[in-house]
XYZ file of C-alpha atoms in Angstrom:
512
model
C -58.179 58.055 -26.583
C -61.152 56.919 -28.662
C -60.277 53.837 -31.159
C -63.257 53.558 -33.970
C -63.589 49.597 -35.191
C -64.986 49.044 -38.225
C -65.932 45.650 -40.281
C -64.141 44.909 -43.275
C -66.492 44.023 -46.369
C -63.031 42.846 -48.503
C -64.067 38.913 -47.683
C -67.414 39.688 -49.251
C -66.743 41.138 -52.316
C -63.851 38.547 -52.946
C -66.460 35.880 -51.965
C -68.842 37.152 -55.229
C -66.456 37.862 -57.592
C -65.513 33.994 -56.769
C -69.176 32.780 -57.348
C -69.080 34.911 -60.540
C -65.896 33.243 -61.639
C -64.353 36.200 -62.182
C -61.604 35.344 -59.292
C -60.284 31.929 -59.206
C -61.182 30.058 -55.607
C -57.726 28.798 -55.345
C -53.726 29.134 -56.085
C -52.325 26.127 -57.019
C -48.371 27.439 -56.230
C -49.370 28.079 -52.581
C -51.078 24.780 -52.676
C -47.878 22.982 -53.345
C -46.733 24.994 -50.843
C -48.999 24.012 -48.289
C -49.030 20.315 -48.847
C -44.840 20.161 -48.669
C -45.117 21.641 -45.338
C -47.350 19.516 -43.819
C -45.931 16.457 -46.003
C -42.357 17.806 -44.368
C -44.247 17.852 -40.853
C -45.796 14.432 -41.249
C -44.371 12.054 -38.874
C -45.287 8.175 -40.378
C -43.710 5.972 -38.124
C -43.191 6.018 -34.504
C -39.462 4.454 -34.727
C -36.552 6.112 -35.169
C -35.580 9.940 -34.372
C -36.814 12.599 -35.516
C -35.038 15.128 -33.809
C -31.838 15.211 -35.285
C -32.187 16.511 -38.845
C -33.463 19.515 -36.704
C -30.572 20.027 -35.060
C -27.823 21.551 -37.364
C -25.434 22.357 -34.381
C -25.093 19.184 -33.217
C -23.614 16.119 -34.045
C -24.460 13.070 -31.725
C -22.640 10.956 -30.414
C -23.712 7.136 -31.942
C -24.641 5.854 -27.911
C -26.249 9.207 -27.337
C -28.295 8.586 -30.422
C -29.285 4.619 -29.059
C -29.478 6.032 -25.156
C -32.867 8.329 -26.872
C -34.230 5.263 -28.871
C -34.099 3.275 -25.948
C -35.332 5.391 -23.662
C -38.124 6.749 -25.666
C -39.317 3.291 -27.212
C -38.680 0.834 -24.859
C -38.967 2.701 -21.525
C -42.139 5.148 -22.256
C -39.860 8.404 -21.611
C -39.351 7.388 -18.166
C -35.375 5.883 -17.387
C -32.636 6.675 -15.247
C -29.670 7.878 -17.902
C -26.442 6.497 -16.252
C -23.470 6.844 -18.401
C -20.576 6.789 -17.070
C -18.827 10.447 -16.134
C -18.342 12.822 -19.627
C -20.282 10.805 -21.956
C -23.050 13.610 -22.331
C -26.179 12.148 -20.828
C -26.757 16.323 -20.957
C -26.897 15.861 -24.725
C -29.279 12.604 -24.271
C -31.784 14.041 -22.566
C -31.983 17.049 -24.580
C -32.478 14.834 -27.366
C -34.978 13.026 -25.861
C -36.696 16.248 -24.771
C -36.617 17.649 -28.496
C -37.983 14.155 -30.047
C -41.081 14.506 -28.071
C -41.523 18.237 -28.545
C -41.330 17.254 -32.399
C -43.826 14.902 -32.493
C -46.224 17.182 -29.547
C -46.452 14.730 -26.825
C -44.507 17.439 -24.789
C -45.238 21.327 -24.590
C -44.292 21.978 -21.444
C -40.913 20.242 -19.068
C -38.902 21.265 -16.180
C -35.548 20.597 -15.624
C -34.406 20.703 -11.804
C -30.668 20.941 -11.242
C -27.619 22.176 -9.331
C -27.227 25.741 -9.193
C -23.958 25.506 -10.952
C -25.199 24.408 -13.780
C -28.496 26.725 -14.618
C -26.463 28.343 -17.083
C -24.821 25.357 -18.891
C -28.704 23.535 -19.160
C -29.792 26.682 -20.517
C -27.308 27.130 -23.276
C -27.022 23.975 -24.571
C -31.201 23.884 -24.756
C -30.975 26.686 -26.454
C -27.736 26.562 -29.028
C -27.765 23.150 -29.150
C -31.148 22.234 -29.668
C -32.947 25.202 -30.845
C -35.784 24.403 -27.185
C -36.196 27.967 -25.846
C -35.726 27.375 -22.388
C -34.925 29.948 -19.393
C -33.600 30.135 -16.432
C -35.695 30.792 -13.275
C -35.605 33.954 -11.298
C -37.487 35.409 -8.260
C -40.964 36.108 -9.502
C -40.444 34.703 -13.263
C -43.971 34.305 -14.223
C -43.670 30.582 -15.048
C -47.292 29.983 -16.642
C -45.557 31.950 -19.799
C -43.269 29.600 -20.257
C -42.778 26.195 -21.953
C -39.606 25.158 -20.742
C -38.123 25.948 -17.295
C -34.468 25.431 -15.983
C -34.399 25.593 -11.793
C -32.224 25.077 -9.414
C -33.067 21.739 -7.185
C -32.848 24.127 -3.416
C -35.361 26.993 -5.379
C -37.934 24.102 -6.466
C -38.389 22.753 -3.258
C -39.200 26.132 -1.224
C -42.552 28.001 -1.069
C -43.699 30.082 -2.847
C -41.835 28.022 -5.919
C -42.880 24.875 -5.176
C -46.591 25.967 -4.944
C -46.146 27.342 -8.405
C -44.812 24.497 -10.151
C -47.745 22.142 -8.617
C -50.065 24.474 -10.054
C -48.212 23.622 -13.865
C -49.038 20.783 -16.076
C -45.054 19.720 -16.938
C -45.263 16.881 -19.953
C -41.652 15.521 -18.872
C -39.935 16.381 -15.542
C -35.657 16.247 -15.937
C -33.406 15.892 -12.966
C -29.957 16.066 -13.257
C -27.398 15.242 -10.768
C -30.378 12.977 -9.576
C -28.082 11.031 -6.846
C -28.942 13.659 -4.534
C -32.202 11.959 -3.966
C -30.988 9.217 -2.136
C -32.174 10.082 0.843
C -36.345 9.652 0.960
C -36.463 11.361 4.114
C -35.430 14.726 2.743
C -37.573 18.014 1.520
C -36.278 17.310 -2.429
C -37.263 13.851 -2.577
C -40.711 14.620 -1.525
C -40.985 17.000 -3.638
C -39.720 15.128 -6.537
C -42.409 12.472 -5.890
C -45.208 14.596 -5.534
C -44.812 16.242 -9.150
C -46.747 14.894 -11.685
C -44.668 13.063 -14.259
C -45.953 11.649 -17.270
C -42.341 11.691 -18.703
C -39.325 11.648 -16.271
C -35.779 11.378 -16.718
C -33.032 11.275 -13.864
C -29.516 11.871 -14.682
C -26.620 9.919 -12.101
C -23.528 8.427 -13.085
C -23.535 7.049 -9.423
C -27.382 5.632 -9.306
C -25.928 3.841 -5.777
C -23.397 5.657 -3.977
C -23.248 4.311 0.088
C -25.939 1.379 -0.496
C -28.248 -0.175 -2.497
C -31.342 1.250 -0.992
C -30.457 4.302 -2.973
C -31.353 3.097 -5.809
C -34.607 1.412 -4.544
C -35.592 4.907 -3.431
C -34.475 6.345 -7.205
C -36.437 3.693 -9.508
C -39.305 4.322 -6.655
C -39.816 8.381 -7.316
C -39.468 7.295 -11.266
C -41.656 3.746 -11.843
C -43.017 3.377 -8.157
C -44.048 -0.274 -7.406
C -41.312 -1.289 -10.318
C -38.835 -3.391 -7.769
C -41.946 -3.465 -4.972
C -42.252 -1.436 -1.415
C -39.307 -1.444 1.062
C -39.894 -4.525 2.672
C -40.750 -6.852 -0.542
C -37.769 -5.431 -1.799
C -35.802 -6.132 1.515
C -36.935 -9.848 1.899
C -36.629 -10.502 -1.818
C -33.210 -9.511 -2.360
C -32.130 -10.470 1.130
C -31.161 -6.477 1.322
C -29.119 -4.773 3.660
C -26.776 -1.976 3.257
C -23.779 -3.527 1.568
C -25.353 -6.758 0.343
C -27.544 -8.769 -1.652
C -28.746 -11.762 -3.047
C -30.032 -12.631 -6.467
C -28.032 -9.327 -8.084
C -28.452 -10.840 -11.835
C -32.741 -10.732 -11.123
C -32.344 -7.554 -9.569
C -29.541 -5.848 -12.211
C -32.453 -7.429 -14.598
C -34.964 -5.465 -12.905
C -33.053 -2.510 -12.904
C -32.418 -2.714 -16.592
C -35.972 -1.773 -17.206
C -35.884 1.368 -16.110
C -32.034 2.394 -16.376
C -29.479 3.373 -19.618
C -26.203 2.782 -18.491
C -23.175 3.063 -20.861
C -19.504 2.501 -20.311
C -16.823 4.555 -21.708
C -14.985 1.386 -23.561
C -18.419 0.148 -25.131
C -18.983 3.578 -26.743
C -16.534 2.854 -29.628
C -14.450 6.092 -29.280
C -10.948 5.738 -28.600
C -10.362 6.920 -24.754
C -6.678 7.770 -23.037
C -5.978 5.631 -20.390
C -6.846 5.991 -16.709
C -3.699 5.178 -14.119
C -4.804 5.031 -10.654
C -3.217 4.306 -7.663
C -2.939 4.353 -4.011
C -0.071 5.921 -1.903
C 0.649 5.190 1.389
C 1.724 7.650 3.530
C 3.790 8.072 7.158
C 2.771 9.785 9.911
C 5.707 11.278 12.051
C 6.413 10.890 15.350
C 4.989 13.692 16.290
C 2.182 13.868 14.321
C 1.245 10.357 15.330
C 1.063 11.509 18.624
C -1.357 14.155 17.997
C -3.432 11.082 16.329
C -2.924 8.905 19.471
C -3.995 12.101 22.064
C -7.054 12.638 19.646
C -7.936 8.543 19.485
C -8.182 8.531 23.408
C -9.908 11.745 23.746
C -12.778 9.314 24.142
C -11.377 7.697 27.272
C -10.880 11.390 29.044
C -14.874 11.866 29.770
C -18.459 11.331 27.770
C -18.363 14.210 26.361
C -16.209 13.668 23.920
C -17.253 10.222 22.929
C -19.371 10.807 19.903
C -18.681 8.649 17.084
C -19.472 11.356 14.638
C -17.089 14.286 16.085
C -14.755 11.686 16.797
C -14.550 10.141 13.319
C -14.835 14.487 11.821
C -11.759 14.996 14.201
C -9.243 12.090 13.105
C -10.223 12.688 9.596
C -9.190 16.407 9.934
C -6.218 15.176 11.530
C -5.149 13.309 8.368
C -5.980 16.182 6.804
C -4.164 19.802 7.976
C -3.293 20.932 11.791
C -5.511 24.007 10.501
C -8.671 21.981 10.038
C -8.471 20.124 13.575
C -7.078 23.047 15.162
C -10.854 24.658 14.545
C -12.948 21.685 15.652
C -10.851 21.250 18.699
C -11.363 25.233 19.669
C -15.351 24.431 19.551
C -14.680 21.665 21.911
C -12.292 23.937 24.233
C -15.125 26.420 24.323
C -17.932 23.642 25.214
C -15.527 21.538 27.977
C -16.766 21.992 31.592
C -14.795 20.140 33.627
C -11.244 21.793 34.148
C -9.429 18.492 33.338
C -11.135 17.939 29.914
C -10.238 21.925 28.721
C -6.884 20.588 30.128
C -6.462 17.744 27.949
C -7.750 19.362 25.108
C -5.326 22.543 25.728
C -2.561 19.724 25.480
C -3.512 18.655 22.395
C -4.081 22.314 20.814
C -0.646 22.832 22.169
C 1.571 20.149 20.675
C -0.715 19.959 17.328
C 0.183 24.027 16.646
C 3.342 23.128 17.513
C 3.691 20.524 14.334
C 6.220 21.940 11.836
C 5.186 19.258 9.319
C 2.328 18.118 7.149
C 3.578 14.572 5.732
C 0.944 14.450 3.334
C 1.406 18.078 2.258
C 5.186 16.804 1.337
C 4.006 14.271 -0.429
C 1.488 16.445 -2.603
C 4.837 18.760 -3.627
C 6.827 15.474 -4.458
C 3.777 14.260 -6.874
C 3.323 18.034 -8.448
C 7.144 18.318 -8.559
C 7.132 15.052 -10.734
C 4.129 15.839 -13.084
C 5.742 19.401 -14.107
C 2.267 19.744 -15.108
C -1.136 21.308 -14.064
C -2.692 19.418 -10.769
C -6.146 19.098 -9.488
C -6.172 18.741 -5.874
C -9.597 17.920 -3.948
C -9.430 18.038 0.026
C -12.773 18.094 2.340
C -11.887 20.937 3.828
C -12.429 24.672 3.416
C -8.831 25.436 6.436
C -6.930 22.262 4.502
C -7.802 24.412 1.020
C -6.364 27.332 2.607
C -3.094 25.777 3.846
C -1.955 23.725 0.947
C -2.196 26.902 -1.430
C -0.039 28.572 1.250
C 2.328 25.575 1.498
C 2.626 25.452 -2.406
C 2.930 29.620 -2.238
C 6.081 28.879 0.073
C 7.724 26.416 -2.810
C 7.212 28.528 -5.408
C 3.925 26.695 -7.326
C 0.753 28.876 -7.644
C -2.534 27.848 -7.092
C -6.338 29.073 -7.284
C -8.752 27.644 -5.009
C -12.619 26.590 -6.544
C -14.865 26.269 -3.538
C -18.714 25.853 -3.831
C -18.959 29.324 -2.013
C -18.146 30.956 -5.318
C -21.065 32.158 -7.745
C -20.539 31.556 -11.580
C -18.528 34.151 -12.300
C -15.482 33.623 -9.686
C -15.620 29.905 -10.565
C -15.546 30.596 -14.496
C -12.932 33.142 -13.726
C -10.617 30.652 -11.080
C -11.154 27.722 -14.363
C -9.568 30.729 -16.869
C -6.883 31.531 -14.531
C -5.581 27.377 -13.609
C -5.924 27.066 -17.737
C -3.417 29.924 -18.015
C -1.025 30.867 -14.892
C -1.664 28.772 -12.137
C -0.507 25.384 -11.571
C -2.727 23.796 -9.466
C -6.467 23.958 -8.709
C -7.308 23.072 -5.235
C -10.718 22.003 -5.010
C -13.747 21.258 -2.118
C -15.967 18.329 -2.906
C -18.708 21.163 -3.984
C -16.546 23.089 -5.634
C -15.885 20.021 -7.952
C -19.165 19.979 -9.208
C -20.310 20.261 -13.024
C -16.717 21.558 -14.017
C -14.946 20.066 -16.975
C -11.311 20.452 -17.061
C -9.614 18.083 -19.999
C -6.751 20.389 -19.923
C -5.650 18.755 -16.975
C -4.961 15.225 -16.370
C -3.265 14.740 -13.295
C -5.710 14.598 -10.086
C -4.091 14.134 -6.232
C -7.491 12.920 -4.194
C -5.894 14.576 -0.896
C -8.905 13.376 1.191
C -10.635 10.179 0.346
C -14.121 10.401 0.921
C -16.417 7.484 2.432
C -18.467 7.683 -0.930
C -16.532 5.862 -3.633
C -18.799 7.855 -6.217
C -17.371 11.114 -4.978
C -14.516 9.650 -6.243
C -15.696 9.085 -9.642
C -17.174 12.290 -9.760
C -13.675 13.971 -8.923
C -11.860 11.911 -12.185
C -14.838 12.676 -14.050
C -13.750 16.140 -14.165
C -10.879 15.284 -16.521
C -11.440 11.916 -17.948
C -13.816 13.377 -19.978
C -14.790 13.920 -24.183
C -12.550 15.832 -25.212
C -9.127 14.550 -22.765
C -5.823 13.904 -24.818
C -3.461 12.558 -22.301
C -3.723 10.040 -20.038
C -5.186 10.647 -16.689
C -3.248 10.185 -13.295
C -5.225 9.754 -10.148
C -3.293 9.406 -6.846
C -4.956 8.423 -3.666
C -3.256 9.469 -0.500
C -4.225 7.220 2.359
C -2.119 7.568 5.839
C -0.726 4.345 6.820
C -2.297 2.897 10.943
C -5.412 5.856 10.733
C -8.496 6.201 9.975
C -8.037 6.431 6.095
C -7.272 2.368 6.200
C -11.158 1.784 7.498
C -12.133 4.893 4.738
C -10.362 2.101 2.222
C -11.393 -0.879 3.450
C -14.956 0.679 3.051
C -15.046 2.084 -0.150
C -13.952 -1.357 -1.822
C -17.341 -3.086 -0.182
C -19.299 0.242 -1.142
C -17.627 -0.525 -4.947
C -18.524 -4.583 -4.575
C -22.316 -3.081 -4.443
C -22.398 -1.214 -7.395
C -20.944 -3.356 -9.616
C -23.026 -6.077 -8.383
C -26.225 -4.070 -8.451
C -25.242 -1.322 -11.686
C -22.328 -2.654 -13.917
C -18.390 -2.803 -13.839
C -16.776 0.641 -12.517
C -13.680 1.921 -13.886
C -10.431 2.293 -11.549
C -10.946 5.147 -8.939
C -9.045 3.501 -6.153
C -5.952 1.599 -7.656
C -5.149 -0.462 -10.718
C -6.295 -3.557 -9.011
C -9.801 -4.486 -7.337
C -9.504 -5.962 -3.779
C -10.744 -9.348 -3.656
C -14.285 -8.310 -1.225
C-alpha cells in the first residue's frame, strides 16, 4: 500500500491574509480561555494541598489531610506513615502521591506491596484519586507506564527486578513495610538499592520483636539519619529489648516518622475490651506436655530449641498439629528407643478425647451469640476447630493465605452472611477489613505483640459500630506463660521507642 504525503499551504495563506489585515491575528474569547486555564493551573505557594479540590470522590479524613502536610513539607516526601491500624495511611499516601503529581515533581512511582492487596492499591488509585495506576503482570511492559502497583515477592526476582532498576521512579511506596525488618533478606536489599528521591513506608508496627527494626527501617529511608549499627548501638546503649536515652531517640525518630493514634484523631471510636483467659490443661493432656518437655532428656536429637519450642506450642494448640510434627520426627529417629518414646507419645496424644482450649472457644462463641474471628498458627488447628464447631452445631469458613482473591473475597461474603465464625491463619489475616464483626478469640498468641495488633486491626477499624472484644487464651504452667511474659517486654519497647499502644493483651499493662 502506497500512502502519498503532501504539504499543506493553509498556514501560508492564513499567514498573508493576516499581514493584509484582512484576518485578525488573534481571538480574544479563546484568549480568556487560555489564560483561565493556566491561571486555574498556576500553583503560587508551596504550602498547603493542592490535591484535594481534585479529588471529588473523596473526603479526607482531617489527620489524613495534616499526615500529607507534614510529610510533604517538613519531611521532603520521605517518612515512615505509622498510624495506628484502620486510620487509612492507604488514603495518606495516595494523597501525598497525587499532591506531587499536581505540582510535577513526580511522573513516575511504584508502589510495592502484599499480594493481597494489588487489587485494593489499584482501585483506590484509581476511583479515589483519579492516578491511573495498574497492576503488574508477567511481561507488562513497564516503561509505558507512569504508575506501577507490584507485589513485594515479584519485585525482588529477576527478570522484574532488573526492569525496575532500569526505571527512573520519582517516589517509591511500600506498604506493609514491617516486613523489612530483617536487613539480611532479598527484599530489603532490594528496597535499598532503588533509587528514591521520594519514599514512603507504610507500618503500623515500625518495631515488632526489637528495636533494631526500626534502625534498619529509617536506614533504607534517610540512611545515616540515627548513624551506622554500632554508633547507634553504643549511643543508645542498644540491645534487643532495651535502651537508653528513648526521649533523644523517639526525638530522632520523629523526623522521619507520622504516627497517629486513634483517640487523637478526633472521631468518636467504640471501645476496645481486652483480656486474658487462663486456661487448664487436663490430666491427660498435661501429660502429653510433660512427655513432650523431656523429649529433650531421651537423646540429642531431639534437643533443638527451635523444634522443641514449634512442638509445645502445637501442643497448646490441637493434638492434630503436634500429631504431624511428631510423625516427621518418628520417620527421622534412629535409635529404636527414641521411635519408642516418640510412638508413646503419638499413642496417648491420639488417644486425647479433649481439647480444653477448644471448650473454651465454644463457651466464649456460645456467650457472644454473635459472629467470631478466630486466628490460630496453624493450618491442622484451622482444620479441627471448624470440625469441632461443625460437631456443636456453629458454622464456620476458614481464610488461609493459600487462597487467591477470589476464595478469600468469597469466604469474607459468606462469614458476613451464613457463617458464624471465621477461622483465620496469621496470613490469612492480612489486609482484610471486617467491621461487621467485633468479637476476636486470639487462639494462639504469637511471640510478636504486633501480630497481635494486626489481628484487632481487622475489626477495630473506620467504619466499626460496636465495641470490640478481644480474648487471649493463654494455658496456665506452658509455654504460653513465657509467650506472655515476652510480649509485655516486646510492648515496653515500642512504647518507649514509637508511642503508647492500645490494649492487645489485657485491660491492664504489666508493670516491666
Amino acid at each position: 500500500m502506497c500512502m502519498i504525503i503532501e504539504k499543506s499551504t493553509e498556514w501560508k495563506e492564513g499567514f498573508i491574509k493576516r499581514l493584509e489585515n484582512v484576518e485578525p491575528w488573534d481571538n480574544w474569547t479563546l484568549y480568556n480561555m487560555s489564560y483561565d486555564v493556566v491561571k486555574t493551573n498556576l500553583i503560587a505557594d508551596f504550602t498547603g494541598l493542592q490535591s484535594p479540590k481534585y479529588l471529588p470522590n473523596l473526603t479526607p479524613l482531617t489527620h489524613q489531610l495534616e499526615v500529607a502536610e507534614t510529610v510533604i513539607e517538613r519531611m521532603n516526601g520521605k517518612a515512615i506513615l505509622a498510624d495506628e491500624v484502620g486510620l487509612g495511611k492507604t488514603i495518606e499516601a495516595g494523597l501525598i502521591l497525587k499532591e506531587y503529581l499536581v505540582r510535577g515533581l513526580v511522573k513516575k512511582a511504584l508502589i510495592l506491596a502484599p499480594a493481597s492487596l494489588i487489587t485494593q492499591w489499584v482501585e483506590e488509585l484509581n476511583y479515589k484519586f483519579y492516578i491511573p495506576a495498574i497492576p503488574y503482570k508477567k511481561n507488562t511492559p513497564i516503561d509505558y507506564y507512569d504508575v506501577v502497583v507490584m507485589s513485594m515477592d515479584t519485585a525482588k526476582k529477576n527478570p522484574h527486578r532488573e526492569l525496575i532498576y532500569a526505571q527512573e521512579y520519582d517516589m517509591i511506596i511500600i506498604d506493609e513495610a514491617h516486613k523489612l525488618k530483617n536487613h539480611k533478606t532479598q527484599i530489603y536489599e532490594f528496597v535499598q538499592s532503588l533509587k528514591k528521591k521520594f519514599c514512603l513506608l507504610l507500618t503500623a508496627t515500625p518495631v515488632q520483636n526489637n528495636v533494631f527494626e526500626l534502625f534498619y527501617l529509617i536506614s533504607l529511608l534517610k540512611p545515616g539519619h540515627l548513624g551506622n549499627y554500632e554508633t547507634f548501638q553504643s549511643s543508645f546503649s542498644a540491645s534487643k529489648h532495651s535502651l537508653e536515652h528513648e526521649d533523644y531517640l523517639k526525638e530522632l525518630v520523629n523526623q522521619v516518622m507520622v504516627r497517629n493514634r486513634r483517640q487523637n484523631t478526633g472521631i468518636e471510636w467504640t471501645n476496645r475490651c481486652v483480656q486474658i483467659i487462663p486456661i487448664q490443661f487436663t490430666k491427660e493432656e498435661k501429660d502429653v506436655y510433660d512427655l513432650i518437655l523431656a523429649l529433650k532428656d531421651v537423646s540429642p536429637v531431639f534437643s533443638g530449641t527451635f523444634s522443641m519450642i514449634t512442638l509445645q506450642k502445637e501442643m497448646c494448640s490441637s493434638k492434630e498439629a503436634t500429631y504431624l510434627t511428631l510423625n516427621k520426627m518418628r520417620q527421622n529417629c534412629v535409635e529404636p528407643k527414641e521411635n519408642e518414646y516418640v510412638e508413646e507419645i503419638i499413642q496417648k496424644l491420639m488417644a486425647l478425647e479433649i481439647n480444653s482450649k477448644a471448650e473454651k472457644v465454644y463457651e466464649i462463641i456460645s456467650q457472644a451469640n454473635d459472629k467470631v474471628i478466630i486466628f490460630t498458627e496453624y493450618k491442622a488447628s484451622q482444620a479441627y476447630l471448624q470440625w469441632y464447631l461443625n460437631s456443636k452445631g456453629i458454622t464456620s469458613v476458614l481464610f488461609n493465605g493459600q487462597f487467591n482473591k477470589n476464595k478469600r473475597d468469597w469466604m469474607k461474603h459468606l462469614f458476613k452472611e451464613q457463617a458464624q465464625v471465621l477461622i483465620a491463619t496469621e496470613s490469612g489475616g492480612e489486609g482484610i477489613n471486617l467491621q461487621f464483626c467485633h468479637h476476636v478469640i486470639n487462639y494462639d498468641l504469637p511471640w510478636n505483640p504486633m501480630k497481635l495488633e494486626q489481628r484487632i486491626g481487622r475489626v477495630h477499624r473506620l467504619g466499626q459500630e460496636h465495641d470490640v472484644h478481644i480474648y487471649n487464651l493463654a494455658i496456665d504452667n506452658t509455654i504460653e506463660k513465657d509467650i506472655l511474659d515476652l510480649l509485655y517486654v516486646k510492648i515496653d519497647v515500642f512504647e518507649k521507642v514509637v508511642g503508647e499502644l492500645d490494649d492487645i493483651l489485657s485491660a491492664f499493662k504489666k508493670s516491666i
